[in-house]
Structure formats: structure tokens, C-alpha cells
């Protein structure tokens, strides 16, 4: 099981093969199993010069894993160079800085050791295995997402699609058509709202009626799936199988945890080997490459949208800053006025007052600091909805549960509060946009002769 | 249009309002622009997405409804008709819809004439009794203001909805469901109870439940059901009037968006009419069916239960047991999760891993930017809500203080906020620099950058508790109202995202049209008004355009 030490490149490759069978076996197997929920990585079509098997497979494995993390659509038919490009950009996204990876050829013909290093880095950086397990968790409950991350994605799918409107060949569009579409959209949203509310009612009823029946006391009641399972067990054979296979995956994960020290030691030796070899050929090429590639920042929609966001936030904060500056100066002046007239009292109560005031203000601002800092453990992903009434008996709730540490419960109140904050800032943004439109339209109105516009 | 025919009744007014042309010539009133694919395509895409979500939700709801009904009966589940989805797939109003809307417009005109005459007599009869505060408002105003703000629009539109409601009401009589006794047709009572029809969705859920059923502009008889005392019925009916009220609210919206103003006789703006009728029919059908489903105990009481073996969740819910194989699989599974969660990384492994990571990081390109792209996005996500939060805090500080201590505290708070703002600004600068330096390092990935977006990547790095990911994620709610608020807010956030995106697309496409003056001069005013409505009022309210003419 111990990785043999190697000297030359070929032996390193040989070592890899051995290791791939032995050391990386559990890891790769684990990852492949995690990758199973999606379509399996396809076997590559044989190109003219068949590249070493490991590299290609490794690229595909990384593609499969990263696609799961990034939630994108799995395109089996993606050519290897698209997959490689995706993997490289994903590594860049997560901050991997080893240039050798990005220089690997895009037919997947070389670089299994680089990929191994990158993979190990990713394993640690993303807690890859834990994340995959958590993401692919078999969902037996009423799942709902706790964050708004899907909505926050830079929505490049809107408005830039190539789908032509069903207008056909006319390229003049009536604004009333747009109004009609808009009205329909709003209607659909409202219907969706009504549907959601009805679904809430149904869910709540099911939760209420089945309270106390679940063998898992933490949950306390059945979900829709479980209730349906009781009603029609024959429909849910697949669910059972998924549960079983997940249990096996979890056991494989526990095995991996046993092997972990070995794995990391082995990775260090790989690094050593590469450092030895690499010293001879590491040249100024990398520097040339970096400077020689003119990356036009403007052609990247990702950067554009981020910079747009940053600019918008900066603008908002700048206005706030100025406003605060004025306010503080004003208040300070007033305060100093007030205090001057009471000079004799200044020394004594001032320190007491100051201390108390500072404490209370610190508490207030501490909350704020927490909100502004990203270490806040925001819950992500989908959670199982559980009804827990504020019953005195179950207030201690977690007290009589099986193991309260293995449960991370978020309360709906917190989520609601966060959502309210999001809603407020989004509404503000929308109103700013509308205000901007109003100004521009006001200017235009002056150009329309003989017409006065009175806004509602 | 409903007010297009009357002339100026107040001689002292110097202005005469712009009326939309009763479109005999669509070209004239039609506002044109070349290639508005952007907006139309964006709207179409949004419609498709919403329709998809509705379909999925409907499936889940159907399953839940089946669970709440009678078990053990062999009848197949009746397919739930999806109210309003019949029109969900077309992006053009059909000819029947156009005709139907034409009919409805005429009916509305007639109704308005009737209303005017009624109102005059009522005004004389009742004087200034506050019974119809809403009505009094527009009464003195001239009815020729066809572009009216929403509070006034409530009233004229009422009549339209009532005229429709006569039709589904008659259809309803055929369904087995009986109208409840307190059903009333007094329009005045309805009107005073009603809230403004286009209340934002976010306010909707907070007044949901009782008040929504009572407060909605739901003219159909279902609104009356909820005033009955039986809790069952209320719970059950609460869902139904929401469907119909959603429809009728939408009817109001549809009216606002195109019957008033531009669409007079326009071919392509008649969508709501026919489709609303169809939807009305369907919802009545579904009301009938779902009332059967949700009220099994009543059926038993009425002696119509078929087989004694059928059982409802309500009766047996707490005695149910999951089947044994599932129970075993489940408990094995949850034990495995627990073990994984509690399993710690051994010290050796951690040490070896950290050594490896340190070493590999030394081989990275030497001036690595301060933030990785993932971190940049994460930080930005956190900072998004900060400005509005901080400005709320600033506004929360009162101007006057009772004691000196309070005043001092307030001053300190403001200074603290100022520091926070500066820190955030500084961080934004750092992030901007990081974006630019990351762009230089970016590998060649043309066009596939969508896939680089986070899709919910949880916090990472040493601060992240990797084992914490393995804990069972639960979201606990403590009351029905909380659940509803949660879902309503989630939807509202999602809707706001879309609205903002659409707003940006529309701004980019529509404003240049006006600015460049590439439209036929005759339709300038309509175009302006339409664009103003869309961009500045979210399509809900219309500005009043008055022609500046001196009285002769």
C-alpha cells in the first residue's frame, strides 16, 4: 500500500498506475460512486494516438465531480476538450494557482500527475467528498431550499437566448404585445403564489396528522414521500435501493477516513518527485505565457456582472457615507455645544456615561459585523421541512433526540428574516432602476411637444 | 373604451386629454420598433420558466391531495385541472381570445354607463356617508380620465369582473357544491371590503388566510364561503378562493394593462377575456372536485361513503407505521450518517494534509490575487444586503433624544456605522482589484462561464467545518403561518430577481426607441405612456398625459 519512491518520469508513471490501483483506489472509487447519480462518464472514443488511459479518465472524473458541485447540466456528449476547458476554469474559479495544470494539452493526453495533485488540492479545498455526499443525499423528506443562491446567479439565460419570439419574420414589435406578455407573467406569478400557499396548507396538514408516528424522534412526523410510501409501497422500491446504496457509500467514506494519512503522505512524495524533475525544465516560459496572453477583461460576462455589482454597491455605500458624514458632523457639533455648557459635570459622569454607551453600542455593532462577514455559517442547499410546534414539551426538543449533534436545524424564523433583508435590498434596487427611468423619461417628455405627463 | 366617448365636462379645464385611438388602423396606434427580440424573448423565457414551476408544483400538490383524501379506494385520481395553464403555452393571444376581450370591453362600457347613472342617484341618496370612500374619489373627477391611477381603477374594473362573474356563477350551479347561505351579491359591501387589487405579492401572504379571502377582489361566490364558521370549510376553502381570487386579481391586472388606454380594439390584447372564462370554468370544476377530496368526513356523514375500509389520514395519521424494510433501511442509513458526521480526521492525516497543501501552494504563481473567484462571489453575496441594512439602521436613529446618554449612544452608533461603511467600501475596492487580477490569470474558457457560477457552493477553507456538511439538514417551522410566510417570501425574492433582470433588459431596449425618435409621430404619446408604465410603474399604473392646449 505504501507508495514506492521513484526517480524518473517513467517510473513515476508506473508508480501512478500501481497507486491508482492501490492508494487512490478507495478515493477514486468513492468519487466514482458519488458520480454515479448522474450519468456515468462515457468511455472515450479512441483518437488516433490513444492517450494514456489515466489522464483521460482522470479528466472525465474531474469533469463529472465538478459538474455536480457546480450544479450544471451534464452534457455527456461534450467533447473532451470542452470538458477539459470546463475543468480548468473550475479550478481557476476555486483559486488553484499551479500553472502546469492550465498548460496541459486539451486532448487529455498527458498530465495525470498534475491532475492528481490538483485533485488532492480540491479534495481538501472543497471538502469534496463531504460535499458530494451531502449534495447527493437521498431525499425522503419535503425538501425546500434555504437560500436564494439559484436566483443570485448572474442570469445569463434571460434575454440573450437565441430563441426567436413566435412573431416569425416581422421585426417590428408592438409595445402592447410586450405589455400583454408582462401582464401574463404577473398573472402566472400570482397563480404560482396561490399554488404555493395551497401546497403549504396540504403539507402542514400531512405533518400535523402524522405527528408522532415517525420512528426518528427528531423528525416526529412523516413527509409526503413517506406517507405515500405507506400508502403505495410498491412505487418506492427505487427509494429503498437508493438508501441502501447510500449507506454503502457512507461506509466507503469511513474506510477512506482510515486511509487518509497514507494518502496525504503519498501525495507529498508525488510533489517531491515532481519538484525534482520539474526543476530542470521549469523555465521562463511560464512568465512569457502569462504576459504574452492579452486577456481582454471586457469580453468576460462574469467579470462584467461582478464589476457591475461592485460598482452599484459602491455607489450606494458612497451616498450613505456622505449622508452619515453630514449627520455625524452635525450631531457632534450639537453634542459639543450641549456638553460645553455643563463643564462642571463633564469629568464625573462623562466617563460613566461613556463606558455604558460604548458597551451598548458595541453590542449593536457586533450584530452588524456578523452580518457583514462571510464567516457567518449561512445554511445552503435544501433542507427537510419539519414541523415543530412551540410546545413546552418539545421546547427542549433536541434533549430527547437520538443525537442532537448530527442534526443541524435551522429555524424558519431565521430564514424568514434573511429573506426579508434580501427582499428589502432587491426592492430598493428595483426602485432605483425605476427612478432612473423616470428621470430619463422626464427628459424625453420635454422633447414631446404639447404633451405634459403627470405621473400617478 | 370605457371613457373614450365622453367629452370634457368641466369648462374651466384648459386641457383636453389624449384619447387612444379606437384602433381601426392598427398601424397608426401600433408602436413599432425594430427587433425587440431582447425584451420579448426575455419575457417569453420567463413565462416558460414560471409555467414549468407551476406544473411541477401542481404535480406535488396532486400527490399531497391524494394523500389527504380517502385511502384504499380504487378510483384513479382525477387529473387536477390547472387553472390558467391552458393559455400557458402560447405566446400569442388567439383569435377567440381577441374576440372575447372585445365583447368584454363592450360589456364594460355598458356597465360603466350604468354605474355612472347609479352613482349619481346614490350620491344624492346617501350623501357623505363613508360607506363608499373609494367611490367618492373618482366621482367628482371626470370619467374621461381613462388613464387613472390604481385606486380609482378599482372601481371601474369592479364592474368588469362582476360581469364575468355572472358566467362562472351559472356554471357553478352545475357543480355539486352548494353555495353557502351568507352569499351576498350586494356590490357595495363587496367593494368596501375589498383591498386594492394589485397589492404586491409580499403583502399578500401577510394578509393571507382570512383577510385575503375576505379582502380579495374575488367577486365570485367562493369568497363568501370563507366567512362561514366551520373551520374545516375555511381551511379547505382558503385554498380555493385563492385560486379564483388569483384569477380575478389577474383579471384586474389584465384590465389595467391593456383595456385601459392602448388596447382599444387592439387585436392582440384580448387575451384575458376568453382565457379568463375558460379558467373560471376550470377552477369551478376543480373546486367541485377538490371539495370532494378534501372533505371526506363530511361525505361519511352524508352517508355517501362507498366502502368501510377506506380511511383518511386525518383519522389514522398518528398510528401509521412505515413498512419494515424501509424502516430498517432508514435506520441503517441514519446511523451511517451519524458515524460519518462524528468521524474526525485523525491528527496524522491532518498534519500530512496541511503539509501537502502548504507545499503545493508554494508552487502556485507567485503574485496570487487576494481572493479566488469563488471567494469574490461569496463576499459579494454577503455585501449585497449591507447597504439597505445600514441605511435602515441610520434611519432608525432618532433625531431627538431624551437623555444625554442616549444622545451619546446615538452618536457613537452613527460613528460605528460610518466605520462599517468605510470598511465595506475598502473591501469592495479590494474585490474589484481581485476581479481584475483574476481576469488576467483566467484560462481560456470561452463562453462557458455560466458554469463557473457558484450554484450554492457552501463556505470553504479551514474555517469550514467539513463534517458539518454531513449533519442532517432540517428546516423547522413552528406554525402554519410561518410556513406560508416562508414560501411567500421565497417566491417574492425570486420574482424580484426576475423583475430586476427584465427591467434592465427593457431599459436597454425601450429607452433608446424614445430617445432616437424612430417612431411615427402620431403614436408618440401612446408609446411614451406605454413605455413609462412598463419601466417606471412595473406595468401597474399609468401616467396621465394631458395635451397642453389653451382654451379658446
Short mmCIF file of C-alpha atoms in Angstrom, two decimals, chain A residues 112-318:
data_model
loop_
_atom_site.label_atom_id
_atom_site.label_comp_id
_atom_site.label_asym_id
_atom_site.label_seq_id
_atom_site.Cartn_x
_atom_site.Cartn_y
_atom_site.Cartn_z
CA UNK A 112 -2.00 12.51 -14.85
CA UNK A 113 0.32 13.54 -12.07
CA UNK A 114 -0.66 17.16 -12.32
CA UNK A 115 -4.23 16.08 -12.23
CA UNK A 116 -3.53 14.01 -9.20
CA UNK A 117 -2.06 16.99 -7.41
CA UNK A 118 -4.93 19.19 -8.46
CA UNK A 119 -7.41 16.59 -7.40
CA UNK A 120 -5.86 16.29 -3.98
CA UNK A 121 -5.85 20.02 -3.56
CA UNK A 122 -9.52 20.09 -4.49
CA UNK A 123 -10.24 17.29 -2.08
CA UNK A 124 -9.08 19.45 0.75
CA UNK A 125 -10.19 22.81 -0.53
CA UNK A 126 -13.78 21.93 -1.18
CA UNK A 127 -14.11 19.08 1.25
CA UNK A 128 -15.04 17.34 -1.91
CA UNK A 129 -16.18 14.05 -0.55
CA UNK A 130 -18.30 15.52 2.18
CA UNK A 131 -19.87 17.92 -0.22
CA UNK A 132 -20.71 15.25 -2.73
CA UNK A 133 -22.24 13.11 -0.07
CA UNK A 134 -24.29 15.97 1.24
CA UNK A 135 -25.44 17.03 -2.18
CA UNK A 136 -26.48 13.63 -3.30
CA UNK A 137 -28.24 12.79 -0.13
CA UNK A 138 -31.31 10.69 -0.68
CA UNK A 139 -34.24 12.93 -0.08
CA UNK A 140 -37.04 11.31 1.76
CA UNK A 141 -38.48 14.45 3.18
CA UNK A 142 -40.21 17.56 1.98
CA UNK A 143 -37.24 19.42 0.72
CA UNK A 144 -37.02 23.11 0.35
CA UNK A 145 -34.05 25.29 -0.32
CA UNK A 146 -32.90 27.59 2.39
CA UNK A 147 -31.02 30.13 0.41
CA UNK A 148 -31.61 32.10 -2.71
CA UNK A 149 -28.44 31.10 -4.48
CA UNK A 150 -30.17 29.93 -7.62
CA UNK A 151 -31.72 33.31 -8.03
CA UNK A 152 -28.47 35.08 -7.40
CA UNK A 153 -26.76 33.53 -10.34
CA UNK A 154 -25.83 36.03 -12.97
CA UNK A 155 -28.76 35.32 -15.11
CA UNK A 156 -27.27 34.99 -18.47
CA UNK A 157 -30.12 32.84 -19.67
CA UNK A 158 -32.53 35.69 -19.69
CA UNK A 159 -32.73 37.94 -22.63
CA UNK A 160 -29.81 36.59 -24.51
CA UNK A 161 -31.34 33.39 -25.69
CA UNK A 162 -31.41 32.74 -29.36
CA UNK A 163 -34.98 31.65 -29.20
CA UNK A 164 -36.84 33.88 -31.56
CA UNK A 165 -40.18 35.12 -30.38
CA UNK A 166 -43.05 33.48 -32.08
CA UNK A 167 -43.57 36.50 -34.17
CA UNK A 168 -41.99 34.98 -37.16
CA UNK A 169 -40.46 37.25 -39.67
CA UNK A 170 -41.78 40.58 -38.55
CA UNK A 171 -39.19 42.51 -36.80
CA UNK A 172 -41.44 45.19 -35.52
CA UNK A 173 -42.88 44.53 -32.15
CA UNK A 174 -45.87 46.22 -30.74
CA UNK A 175 -45.35 47.54 -27.28
CA UNK A 176 -48.81 46.34 -26.41
CA UNK A 177 -47.64 42.82 -27.06
CA UNK A 178 -44.95 43.39 -24.51
CA UNK A 179 -47.49 44.74 -22.09
CA UNK A 180 -49.62 41.71 -22.66
CA UNK A 181 -46.74 39.35 -22.05
CA UNK A 182 -45.85 41.27 -18.96
CA UNK A 183 -49.38 41.06 -17.68
CA UNK A 184 -49.47 37.36 -18.28
CA UNK A 185 -46.22 36.94 -16.47
CA UNK A 186 -47.56 38.73 -13.45
CA UNK A 187 -50.66 36.61 -13.54
CA UNK A 188 -48.56 33.49 -13.63
CA UNK A 189 -46.59 34.66 -10.66
CA UNK A 190 -49.73 35.23 -8.70
CA UNK A 191 -51.08 31.86 -9.61
CA UNK A 192 -47.81 30.37 -8.57
CA UNK A 193 -48.13 32.13 -5.28
CA UNK A 194 -51.60 30.73 -4.79
CA UNK A 195 -50.35 27.29 -5.63
CA UNK A 196 -47.53 27.60 -3.14
CA UNK A 197 -49.93 28.63 -0.44
CA UNK A 198 -52.13 25.70 -1.15
CA UNK A 199 -49.17 23.38 -1.08
CA UNK A 200 -48.26 24.81 2.32
CA UNK A 201 -51.68 24.02 3.60
CA UNK A 202 -51.51 20.47 2.34
CA UNK A 203 -48.05 19.94 3.71
CA UNK A 204 -48.98 21.29 7.07
CA UNK A 205 -51.97 19.02 7.28
CA UNK A 206 -49.95 15.98 6.46
CA UNK A 207 -47.34 16.94 9.02
CA UNK A 208 -49.99 17.52 11.65
CA UNK A 209 -51.89 14.35 11.03
CA UNK A 210 -48.85 12.15 11.12
CA UNK A 211 -47.21 13.68 14.14
CA UNK A 212 -45.77 11.20 16.47
CA UNK A 213 -45.58 8.37 14.00
CA UNK A 214 -42.03 8.59 12.80
CA UNK A 215 -39.55 6.29 14.42
CA UNK A 216 -36.98 9.02 14.22
CA UNK A 217 -37.97 11.27 17.05
CA UNK A 218 -36.06 14.20 15.71
CA UNK A 219 -38.36 14.36 12.78
CA UNK A 220 -41.51 13.45 14.56
CA UNK A 221 -43.79 13.17 11.57
CA UNK A 222 -43.85 11.86 8.08
CA UNK A 223 -43.15 13.68 4.92
CA UNK A 224 -45.26 13.46 1.83
CA UNK A 225 -42.93 10.88 0.35
CA UNK A 226 -43.05 8.73 3.43
CA UNK A 227 -46.78 8.94 3.71
CA UNK A 228 -47.10 7.99 0.10
CA UNK A 229 -44.71 5.17 0.79
CA UNK A 230 -47.09 3.77 3.34
CA UNK A 231 -49.98 4.13 1.03
CA UNK A 232 -48.37 2.68 -2.05
CA UNK A 233 -45.20 0.86 -1.08
CA UNK A 234 -44.76 -0.71 -4.48
CA UNK A 235 -43.96 2.64 -6.04
CA UNK A 236 -40.97 3.21 -3.89
CA UNK A 237 -38.71 0.27 -4.44
CA UNK A 238 -36.16 2.52 -6.03
CA UNK A 239 -36.07 4.70 -2.97
CA UNK A 240 -35.12 1.73 -0.87
CA UNK A 241 -32.35 0.84 -3.24
CA UNK A 242 -31.05 4.36 -3.18
CA UNK A 243 -31.00 4.31 0.58
CA UNK A 244 -29.08 1.08 0.58
CA UNK A 245 -26.51 2.28 -1.87
CA UNK A 246 -26.09 5.49 0.04
CA UNK A 247 -25.39 3.51 3.18
CA UNK A 248 -22.68 1.67 1.29
CA UNK A 249 -21.19 4.93 0.12
CA UNK A 250 -21.10 6.19 3.65
CA UNK A 251 -19.28 3.11 4.75
CA UNK A 252 -16.78 3.58 1.96
CA UNK A 253 -16.29 7.10 3.20
CA UNK A 254 -15.48 5.80 6.66
CA UNK A 255 -12.90 3.49 5.15
CA UNK A 256 -11.36 6.39 3.34
CA UNK A 257 -11.04 8.24 6.58
CA UNK A 258 -8.91 5.40 7.85
CA UNK A 259 -6.66 5.58 4.82
CA UNK A 260 -6.34 9.31 4.83
CA UNK A 261 -2.91 9.65 6.46
CA UNK A 262 -1.41 7.34 3.92
CA UNK A 263 -2.93 9.23 1.10
CA UNK A 264 -1.52 12.56 2.11
CA UNK A 265 1.89 11.17 2.75
CA UNK A 266 1.88 9.67 -0.65
CA UNK A 267 0.84 12.96 -2.18
CA UNK A 268 3.80 14.60 -0.58
CA UNK A 269 6.10 12.15 -2.27
CA UNK A 270 4.46 12.86 -5.58
CA UNK A 271 5.17 16.51 -5.01
CA UNK A 272 8.75 15.71 -4.15
CA UNK A 273 9.19 13.76 -7.33
CA UNK A 274 7.72 16.44 -9.45
CA UNK A 275 9.84 19.07 -7.81
CA UNK A 276 12.96 17.06 -8.57
CA UNK A 277 12.10 16.62 -12.20
CA UNK A 278 10.50 19.91 -12.70
CA UNK A 279 13.48 21.93 -11.63
CA UNK A 280 15.29 21.07 -14.77
CA UNK A 281 12.59 22.13 -17.18
CA UNK A 282 10.91 24.89 -15.28
CA UNK A 283 11.85 27.90 -17.34
CA UNK A 284 10.82 31.37 -18.19
CA UNK A 285 8.14 30.00 -20.43
CA UNK A 286 5.59 30.45 -17.75
CA UNK A 287 6.43 34.07 -17.34
CA UNK A 288 6.29 34.68 -21.03
CA UNK A 289 2.98 32.94 -21.22
CA UNK A 290 1.47 34.99 -18.53
CA UNK A 291 2.43 38.27 -20.05
CA UNK A 292 2.00 37.24 -23.62
CA UNK A 293 -1.64 36.44 -23.37
CA UNK A 294 -3.72 39.54 -23.69
CA UNK A 295 -6.84 38.88 -21.75
CA UNK A 296 -9.45 41.38 -22.62
CA UNK A 297 -11.33 41.91 -19.43
CA UNK A 298 -14.27 43.37 -21.21
CA UNK A 299 -15.24 40.22 -23.01
CA UNK A 300 -15.94 38.29 -19.88
CA UNK A 301 -19.54 38.41 -18.74
CA UNK A 302 -18.63 37.04 -15.37
CA UNK A 303 -16.28 39.88 -14.61
CA UNK A 304 -18.66 42.39 -16.08
CA UNK A 305 -21.53 41.36 -13.91
CA UNK A 306 -19.38 41.28 -10.82
CA UNK A 307 -17.90 44.66 -11.53
CA UNK A 308 -21.39 45.96 -12.16
CA UNK A 309 -22.47 44.69 -8.78
CA UNK A 310 -19.41 46.11 -7.10
CA UNK A 311 -19.97 49.49 -8.69
CA UNK A 312 -23.57 49.56 -7.70
CA UNK A 313 -22.81 48.64 -4.12
CA UNK A 314 -20.02 51.20 -4.00
CA UNK A 315 -22.33 53.88 -5.23
CA UNK A 316 -24.89 53.04 -2.61
CA UNK A 317 -22.31 52.97 0.09
CA UNK A 318 -20.76 56.23 -1.02
#
